[in-house]
Amino acid sequence: GAGVSQSPSNKVTEKGKDVELRCDPISGHTALYWYRQSLGQGLEFLIYFQGNSAPDKSGLPSDRFSAERTGGSVSTLTIQRTQQEDSAVYLCASSLGPTAGGNTIYFGEGSWLTVV
Amino acid sequence: SQQGEEDPQALSIQEGENATMNCSYKTSINNLQWYRQNSGRGLVHLILIRSNEREKHSGRLRVTLDTSKKSSSLLITASRAADTASYFCATDGDDYKLSFGAGTTVTVRA
């Protein structure tokens, strides 16, 4: 596609429910990132996928969070047993390759999650 | 963890004036990037400056980088109402993760 696509745009869920957030990166981009942004804050790194390498999950805040990337393209971020502190905008981004090579990261519009 | 820190946190200027914001970081970098975010949604890439570059221009934007001081600045000239947004700097070091600061919120008054 033309840009990074995320769905849903907005999600309201009850505390304790599981949610899935989807990211469709730019075609051909091997690197995919998930970030989280709480209201009025900067971006918090969650997870990074690069090609077929094992993902870097070091930013996931707890074992309730997991992410997959199927076929080197679409990624799903899953949050189990949601808590109110999980409320945030979840931003997905992709790039042609690692940023160290001067590659620009392109962001989607984000999925705004509200846990009530 | 946040490596880049923007300063000031907030900036209010009159349309037509210039806006300058600064970014400081802690460890060595390969690149530094500036992003704009409107209304808390997706980030738009503005400029990437490599560690061996000192200045870069893109339209009304001018970015400088001083690796000896571990700092960068973003200048927006002749600001417009549409420039109202939050601006973030992002750095990458030896790893691939972009580390973002908390951002500078710019308000351009008509």
PDB file of C-alpha atoms in Angstrom:
ATOM      1  CA  GLY A   1       0.000   0.000   0.000  1.00  0.00           C
ATOM      2  CA  ALA A   2       0.940   3.645  -0.113  1.00  0.00           C
ATOM      3  CA  GLY A   3       1.547   3.931   3.594  1.00  0.00           C
ATOM      4  CA  VAL A   4       1.507   2.033   6.857  1.00  0.00           C
ATOM      5  CA  SER A   5      -2.035   0.957   7.612  1.00  0.00           C
ATOM      6  CA  GLN A   6      -3.319   0.226  11.101  1.00  0.00           C
ATOM      7  CA  SER A   7      -6.626  -1.109  12.352  1.00  0.00           C
ATOM      8  CA  PRO A   8      -8.745  -0.486  14.236  1.00  0.00           C
ATOM      9  CA  SER A   9      -8.338   3.290  14.459  1.00  0.00           C
ATOM     10  CA  ASN A  10     -10.101   3.319  17.775  1.00  0.00           C
ATOM     11  CA  LYS A  11     -10.916   0.533  20.182  1.00  0.00           C
ATOM     12  CA  VAL A  12     -12.778   0.701  23.467  1.00  0.00           C
ATOM     13  CA  THR A  13     -12.587  -2.470  25.487  1.00  0.00           C
ATOM     14  CA  GLU A  14     -13.524  -3.627  28.946  1.00  0.00           C
ATOM     15  CA  LYS A  15     -10.831  -4.301  31.494  1.00  0.00           C
ATOM     16  CA  GLY A  16      -9.799  -7.947  31.361  1.00  0.00           C
ATOM     17  CA  LYS A  17     -10.626  -8.488  27.682  1.00  0.00           C
ATOM     18  CA  ASP A  18      -8.051  -9.324  25.027  1.00  0.00           C
ATOM     19  CA  VAL A  19      -7.431  -7.014  22.068  1.00  0.00           C
ATOM     20  CA  GLU A  20      -5.651  -7.412  18.750  1.00  0.00           C
ATOM     21  CA  LEU A  21      -4.180  -4.515  16.838  1.00  0.00           C
ATOM     22  CA  ARG A  22      -3.165  -4.957  13.232  1.00  0.00           C
ATOM     23  CA  CYS A  23      -0.434  -3.315  11.177  1.00  0.00           C
ATOM     24  CA  ASP A  24       0.082  -3.565   7.434  1.00  0.00           C
ATOM     25  CA  PRO A  25       3.509  -2.088   6.602  1.00  0.00           C
ATOM     26  CA  ILE A  26       4.631  -0.469   3.386  1.00  0.00           C
ATOM     27  CA  SER A  27       5.213  -3.100   0.731  1.00  0.00           C
ATOM     28  CA  GLY A  28       8.858  -4.174   0.596  1.00  0.00           C
ATOM     29  CA  HIS A  29       9.770  -2.829   4.008  1.00  0.00           C
ATOM     30  CA  THR A  30      11.654  -5.460   5.970  1.00  0.00           C
ATOM     31  CA  ALA A  31      11.708  -3.648   9.292  1.00  0.00           C
ATOM     32  CA  LEU A  32       8.565  -3.201  11.404  1.00  0.00           C
ATOM     33  CA  TYR A  33       8.238  -1.468  14.753  1.00  0.00           C
ATOM     34  CA  TRP A  34       5.581  -1.079  17.405  1.00  0.00           C
ATOM     35  CA  TYR A  35       5.596   1.926  19.719  1.00  0.00           C
ATOM     36  CA  ARG A  36       3.194   3.041  22.415  1.00  0.00           C
ATOM     37  CA  GLN A  37       2.354   6.632  23.278  1.00  0.00           C
ATOM     38  CA  SER A  38       0.451   7.608  26.368  1.00  0.00           C
ATOM     39  CA  LEU A  39      -1.361  10.928  26.450  1.00  0.00           C
ATOM     40  CA  GLY A  40       1.051  13.842  26.195  1.00  0.00           C
ATOM     41  CA  GLN A  41       4.094  11.600  26.331  1.00  0.00           C
ATOM     42  CA  GLY A  42       6.860  10.525  23.974  1.00  0.00           C
ATOM     43  CA  LEU A  43       6.984   7.224  22.180  1.00  0.00           C
ATOM     44  CA  GLU A  44       7.849   4.050  24.050  1.00  0.00           C
ATOM     45  CA  PHE A  45       9.496   1.283  22.034  1.00  0.00           C
ATOM     46  CA  LEU A  46       7.716  -2.073  22.266  1.00  0.00           C
ATOM     47  CA  ILE A  47       9.009  -4.527  19.663  1.00  0.00           C
ATOM     48  CA  TYR A  48      11.028  -4.681  16.431  1.00  0.00           C
ATOM     49  CA  PHE A  49      10.934  -7.149  13.538  1.00  0.00           C
ATOM     50  CA  GLN A  50      13.657  -7.298  10.893  1.00  0.00           C
ATOM     51  CA  GLY A  51      13.265  -9.769   8.050  1.00  0.00           C
ATOM     52  CA  ASN A  52      13.473 -13.345   9.252  1.00  0.00           C
ATOM     53  CA  SER A  53      15.534 -12.525  12.332  1.00  0.00           C
ATOM     54  CA  ALA A  54      14.182 -13.163  15.814  1.00  0.00           C
ATOM     55  CA  PRO A  55      12.235 -10.092  16.937  1.00  0.00           C
ATOM     56  CA  ASP A  56      13.517  -7.793  19.654  1.00  0.00           C
ATOM     57  CA  LYS A  57      10.797  -7.943  22.297  1.00  0.00           C
ATOM     58  CA  SER A  58      12.774  -6.079  24.944  1.00  0.00           C
ATOM     59  CA  GLY A  59      10.307  -3.188  25.083  1.00  0.00           C
ATOM     60  CA  LEU A  60       7.178  -5.206  25.815  1.00  0.00           C
ATOM     61  CA  PRO A  61       6.013  -4.052  29.259  1.00  0.00           C
ATOM     62  CA  SER A  62       4.660  -7.403  30.478  1.00  0.00           C
ATOM     63  CA  ASP A  63       3.919 -10.949  29.364  1.00  0.00           C
ATOM     64  CA  ARG A  64       0.368  -9.843  28.577  1.00  0.00           C
ATOM     65  CA  PHE A  65       1.796  -8.240  25.451  1.00  0.00           C
ATOM     66  CA  SER A  66       2.834 -10.260  22.408  1.00  0.00           C
ATOM     67  CA  ALA A  67       3.311  -9.622  18.716  1.00  0.00           C
ATOM     68  CA  GLU A  68       3.650 -11.650  15.571  1.00  0.00           C
ATOM     69  CA  ARG A  69       4.622 -10.866  12.045  1.00  0.00           C
ATOM     70  CA  THR A  70       3.384 -13.330   9.462  1.00  0.00           C
ATOM     71  CA  GLY A  71       5.125 -13.840   6.150  1.00  0.00           C
ATOM     72  CA  GLY A  72       7.369 -10.877   6.756  1.00  0.00           C
ATOM     73  CA  SER A  73       4.464  -8.514   6.211  1.00  0.00           C
ATOM     74  CA  VAL A  74       1.387  -7.979   8.391  1.00  0.00           C
ATOM     75  CA  SER A  75       1.909  -7.765  12.148  1.00  0.00           C
ATOM     76  CA  THR A  76      -0.522  -8.230  15.020  1.00  0.00           C
ATOM     77  CA  LEU A  77       0.008  -6.847  18.514  1.00  0.00           C
ATOM     78  CA  THR A  78      -2.032  -8.714  21.111  1.00  0.00           C
ATOM     79  CA  ILE A  79      -2.751  -7.476  24.603  1.00  0.00           C
ATOM     80  CA  GLN A  80      -4.275 -10.034  26.927  1.00  0.00           C
ATOM     81  CA  ARG A  81      -6.335  -9.254  30.008  1.00  0.00           C
ATOM     82  CA  THR A  82      -6.210  -5.533  29.317  1.00  0.00           C
ATOM     83  CA  GLN A  83      -5.695  -3.086  32.166  1.00  0.00           C
ATOM     84  CA  GLN A  84      -6.573   0.594  32.341  1.00  0.00           C
ATOM     85  CA  GLU A  85      -2.905   1.538  32.161  1.00  0.00           C
ATOM     86  CA  ASP A  86      -2.787  -0.065  28.709  1.00  0.00           C
ATOM     87  CA  SER A  87      -4.864   2.834  27.380  1.00  0.00           C
ATOM     88  CA  ALA A  88      -2.675   4.597  24.815  1.00  0.00           C
ATOM     89  CA  VAL A  89      -2.093   5.093  21.128  1.00  0.00           C
ATOM     90  CA  TYR A  90      -0.280   2.124  19.622  1.00  0.00           C
ATOM     91  CA  LEU A  91       1.810   3.184  16.654  1.00  0.00           C
ATOM     92  CA  CYS A  92       3.225   0.874  14.030  1.00  0.00           C
ATOM     93  CA  ALA A  93       6.043   1.894  11.712  1.00  0.00           C
ATOM     94  CA  SER A  94       8.090   0.340   8.952  1.00  0.00           C
ATOM     95  CA  SER A  95      11.305   1.031   7.099  1.00  0.00           C
ATOM     96  CA  LEU A  96      13.233  -0.428   4.178  1.00  0.00           C
ATOM     97  CA  GLY A  97      15.965  -1.533   6.524  1.00  0.00           C
ATOM     98  CA  PRO A  98      17.642  -0.651   9.815  1.00  0.00           C
ATOM     99  CA  THR A  99      17.764   3.035  10.718  1.00  0.00           C
ATOM    100  CA  ALA A 100      21.533   2.844  11.094  1.00  0.00           C
ATOM    101  CA  GLY A 101      21.646   2.651   7.330  1.00  0.00           C
ATOM    102  CA  GLY A 102      19.917   5.993   7.092  1.00  0.00           C
ATOM    103  CA  ASN A 103      16.502   4.505   6.430  1.00  0.00           C
ATOM    104  CA  THR A 104      13.502   6.622   7.301  1.00  0.00           C
ATOM    105  CA  ILE A 105      10.836   5.106   9.508  1.00  0.00           C
ATOM    106  CA  TYR A 106       7.275   5.692   8.323  1.00  0.00           C
ATOM    107  CA  PHE A 107       4.457   5.635  10.844  1.00  0.00           C
ATOM    108  CA  GLY A 108       0.842   4.620  10.589  1.00  0.00           C
ATOM    109  CA  GLU A 109      -1.958   6.709  12.058  1.00  0.00           C
ATOM    110  CA  GLY A 110      -2.081   4.582  15.165  1.00  0.00           C
ATOM    111  CA  SER A 111      -4.696   2.588  17.042  1.00  0.00           C
ATOM    112  CA  TRP A 112      -6.187   4.444  19.985  1.00  0.00           C
ATOM    113  CA  LEU A 113      -6.972   1.947  22.741  1.00  0.00           C
ATOM    114  CA  THR A 114      -9.178   2.856  25.673  1.00  0.00           C
ATOM    115  CA  VAL A 115      -9.659   0.337  28.456  1.00  0.00           C
ATOM    116  CA  VAL A 116     -12.703   1.034  30.622  1.00  0.00           C
TER     117      VAL A 116
ATOM    118  CA  SER B   1      14.133   4.690  27.602  1.00  0.00           C
ATOM    119  CA  GLN B   2      14.075   8.194  26.185  1.00  0.00           C
ATOM    120  CA  GLN B   3      17.374   9.395  24.856  1.00  0.00           C
ATOM    121  CA  GLY B   4      16.316  12.545  23.048  1.00  0.00           C
ATOM    122  CA  GLU B   5      14.999  15.385  25.128  1.00  0.00           C
ATOM    123  CA  GLU B   6      13.340  18.352  23.470  1.00  0.00           C
ATOM    124  CA  ASP B   7      13.415  21.861  24.767  1.00  0.00           C
ATOM    125  CA  PRO B   8      11.233  23.814  25.298  1.00  0.00           C
ATOM    126  CA  GLN B   9       8.283  21.607  26.186  1.00  0.00           C
ATOM    127  CA  ALA B  10       5.904  24.129  24.684  1.00  0.00           C
ATOM    128  CA  LEU B  11       6.226  27.106  22.374  1.00  0.00           C
ATOM    129  CA  SER B  12       3.646  29.688  21.315  1.00  0.00           C
ATOM    130  CA  ILE B  13       4.431  32.055  18.460  1.00  0.00           C
ATOM    131  CA  GLN B  14       2.698  34.454  16.101  1.00  0.00           C
ATOM    132  CA  GLU B  15       2.115  33.450  12.517  1.00  0.00           C
ATOM    133  CA  GLY B  16       5.066  34.525  10.425  1.00  0.00           C
ATOM    134  CA  GLU B  17       7.582  34.250  13.243  1.00  0.00           C
ATOM    135  CA  ASN B  18      10.299  31.626  13.417  1.00  0.00           C
ATOM    136  CA  ALA B  19      10.157  28.701  15.831  1.00  0.00           C
ATOM    137  CA  THR B  20      13.254  27.047  17.218  1.00  0.00           C
ATOM    138  CA  MET B  21      13.355  23.923  19.296  1.00  0.00           C
ATOM    139  CA  ASN B  22      16.285  21.918  20.575  1.00  0.00           C
ATOM    140  CA  CYS B  23      17.044  18.278  21.166  1.00  0.00           C
ATOM    141  CA  SER B  24      19.739  16.840  23.390  1.00  0.00           C
ATOM    142  CA  TYR B  25      20.779  13.209  23.532  1.00  0.00           C
ATOM    143  CA  LYS B  26      23.130  11.117  25.616  1.00  0.00           C
ATOM    144  CA  THR B  27      24.924   8.475  23.554  1.00  0.00           C
ATOM    145  CA  SER B  28      26.557   8.456  20.137  1.00  0.00           C
ATOM    146  CA  ILE B  29      24.233   8.225  17.163  1.00  0.00           C
ATOM    147  CA  ASN B  30      24.168   7.198  13.528  1.00  0.00           C
ATOM    148  CA  ASN B  31      21.323   9.498  12.575  1.00  0.00           C
ATOM    149  CA  LEU B  32      18.928  11.957  14.132  1.00  0.00           C
ATOM    150  CA  GLN B  33      15.441  12.399  12.773  1.00  0.00           C
ATOM    151  CA  TRP B  34      12.748  14.992  13.382  1.00  0.00           C
ATOM    152  CA  TYR B  35       9.070  14.126  13.253  1.00  0.00           C
ATOM    153  CA  ARG B  36       5.818  16.097  13.483  1.00  0.00           C
ATOM    154  CA  GLN B  37       2.654  14.806  15.090  1.00  0.00           C
ATOM    155  CA  ASN B  38      -0.770  16.372  14.696  1.00  0.00           C
ATOM    156  CA  SER B  39      -3.504  15.708  17.220  1.00  0.00           C
ATOM    157  CA  GLY B  40      -1.782  12.744  18.837  1.00  0.00           C
ATOM    158  CA  ARG B  41      -1.974  10.521  15.783  1.00  0.00           C
ATOM    159  CA  GLY B  42       0.625   9.305  13.289  1.00  0.00           C
ATOM    160  CA  LEU B  43       4.058  10.860  13.056  1.00  0.00           C
ATOM    161  CA  VAL B  44       5.193  12.508   9.863  1.00  0.00           C
ATOM    162  CA  HIS B  45       8.869  12.337   9.021  1.00  0.00           C
ATOM    163  CA  LEU B  46      10.444  15.753   8.470  1.00  0.00           C
ATOM    164  CA  ILE B  47      14.202  15.437   8.147  1.00  0.00           C
ATOM    165  CA  LEU B  48      16.941  12.869   8.731  1.00  0.00           C
ATOM    166  CA  ILE B  49      20.421  14.191   9.448  1.00  0.00           C
ATOM    167  CA  ARG B  50      23.383  11.852   9.564  1.00  0.00           C
ATOM    168  CA  SER B  51      26.024  12.047  12.254  1.00  0.00           C
ATOM    169  CA  ASN B  52      28.605  13.359   9.767  1.00  0.00           C
ATOM    170  CA  GLU B  53      26.336  16.214   8.642  1.00  0.00           C
ATOM    171  CA  ARG B  54      26.088  19.572  10.383  1.00  0.00           C
ATOM    172  CA  GLU B  55      23.132  21.225   8.724  1.00  0.00           C
ATOM    173  CA  LYS B  56      20.244  20.254   6.495  1.00  0.00           C
ATOM    174  CA  HIS B  57      17.391  22.177   4.888  1.00  0.00           C
ATOM    175  CA  SER B  58      13.983  21.146   3.660  1.00  0.00           C
ATOM    176  CA  GLY B  59      11.657  23.933   2.569  1.00  0.00           C
ATOM    177  CA  ARG B  60      11.037  26.135   5.610  1.00  0.00           C
ATOM    178  CA  LEU B  61      12.812  23.698   7.906  1.00  0.00           C
ATOM    179  CA  ARG B  62      16.444  23.896   8.956  1.00  0.00           C
ATOM    180  CA  VAL B  63      18.083  21.287  11.141  1.00  0.00           C
ATOM    181  CA  THR B  64      21.498  21.527  12.711  1.00  0.00           C
ATOM    182  CA  LEU B  65      23.480  18.835  14.459  1.00  0.00           C
ATOM    183  CA  ASP B  66      26.385  19.290  16.858  1.00  0.00           C
ATOM    184  CA  THR B  67      27.711  15.887  17.792  1.00  0.00           C
ATOM    185  CA  SER B  68      30.309  17.367  20.152  1.00  0.00           C
ATOM    186  CA  LYS B  69      27.495  18.826  22.243  1.00  0.00           C
ATOM    187  CA  LYS B  70      25.126  15.950  21.488  1.00  0.00           C
ATOM    188  CA  SER B  71      22.448  18.359  20.413  1.00  0.00           C
ATOM    189  CA  SER B  72      20.297  19.266  17.445  1.00  0.00           C
ATOM    190  CA  SER B  73      17.973  22.116  16.638  1.00  0.00           C
ATOM    191  CA  LEU B  74      14.956  22.426  14.378  1.00  0.00           C
ATOM    192  CA  LEU B  75      14.086  25.843  12.990  1.00  0.00           C
ATOM    193  CA  ILE B  76      10.768  26.505  11.292  1.00  0.00           C
ATOM    194  CA  THR B  77      10.843  29.791   9.414  1.00  0.00           C
ATOM    195  CA  ALA B  78       7.839  31.962   8.588  1.00  0.00           C
ATOM    196  CA  SER B  79       5.513  29.784  10.637  1.00  0.00           C
ATOM    197  CA  ARG B  80       1.941  29.090   9.600  1.00  0.00           C
ATOM    198  CA  ALA B  81      -1.124  27.955  11.519  1.00  0.00           C
ATOM    199  CA  ALA B  82      -0.705  24.531   9.916  1.00  0.00           C
ATOM    200  CA  ASP B  83       2.649  24.177  11.694  1.00  0.00           C
ATOM    201  CA  THR B  84       0.776  23.818  14.989  1.00  0.00           C
ATOM    202  CA  ALA B  85       1.784  20.347  16.145  1.00  0.00           C
ATOM    203  CA  SER B  86       4.118  18.418  18.424  1.00  0.00           C
ATOM    204  CA  TYR B  87       7.657  17.947  17.214  1.00  0.00           C
ATOM    205  CA  PHE B  88       9.848  15.049  18.236  1.00  0.00           C
ATOM    206  CA  CYS B  89      13.477  14.250  17.724  1.00  0.00           C
ATOM    207  CA  ALA B  90      14.496  10.618  17.461  1.00  0.00           C
ATOM    208  CA  THR B  91      17.938   9.116  17.662  1.00  0.00           C
ATOM    209  CA  ASP B  92      19.399   5.732  16.932  1.00  0.00           C
ATOM    210  CA  GLY B  93      22.642   4.492  18.402  1.00  0.00           C
ATOM    211  CA  ASP B  94      24.316   1.159  17.955  1.00  0.00           C
ATOM    212  CA  ASP B  95      20.975  -0.558  17.751  1.00  0.00           C
ATOM    213  CA  TYR B  96      18.069  -0.024  15.418  1.00  0.00           C
ATOM    214  CA  LYS B  97      15.586   1.394  17.890  1.00  0.00           C
ATOM    215  CA  LEU B  98      14.600   4.977  17.435  1.00  0.00           C
ATOM    216  CA  SER B  99      14.469   6.623  20.850  1.00  0.00           C
ATOM    217  CA  PHE B 100      12.064   9.549  21.090  1.00  0.00           C
ATOM    218  CA  GLY B 101      11.901  12.480  23.437  1.00  0.00           C
ATOM    219  CA  ALA B 102       8.706  13.817  24.983  1.00  0.00           C
ATOM    220  CA  GLY B 103       8.375  16.422  22.240  1.00  0.00           C
ATOM    221  CA  THR B 104       7.879  20.156  21.880  1.00  0.00           C
ATOM    222  CA  THR B 105       4.311  21.375  21.423  1.00  0.00           C
ATOM    223  CA  VAL B 106       4.212  24.325  19.038  1.00  0.00           C
ATOM    224  CA  THR B 107       1.180  26.600  18.787  1.00  0.00           C
ATOM    225  CA  VAL B 108       1.095  29.126  15.967  1.00  0.00           C
ATOM    226  CA  ARG B 109      -1.346  31.975  16.632  1.00  0.00           C
ATOM    227  CA  ALA B 110      -3.082  33.642  13.724  1.00  0.00           C
TER     228      ALA B 110
END
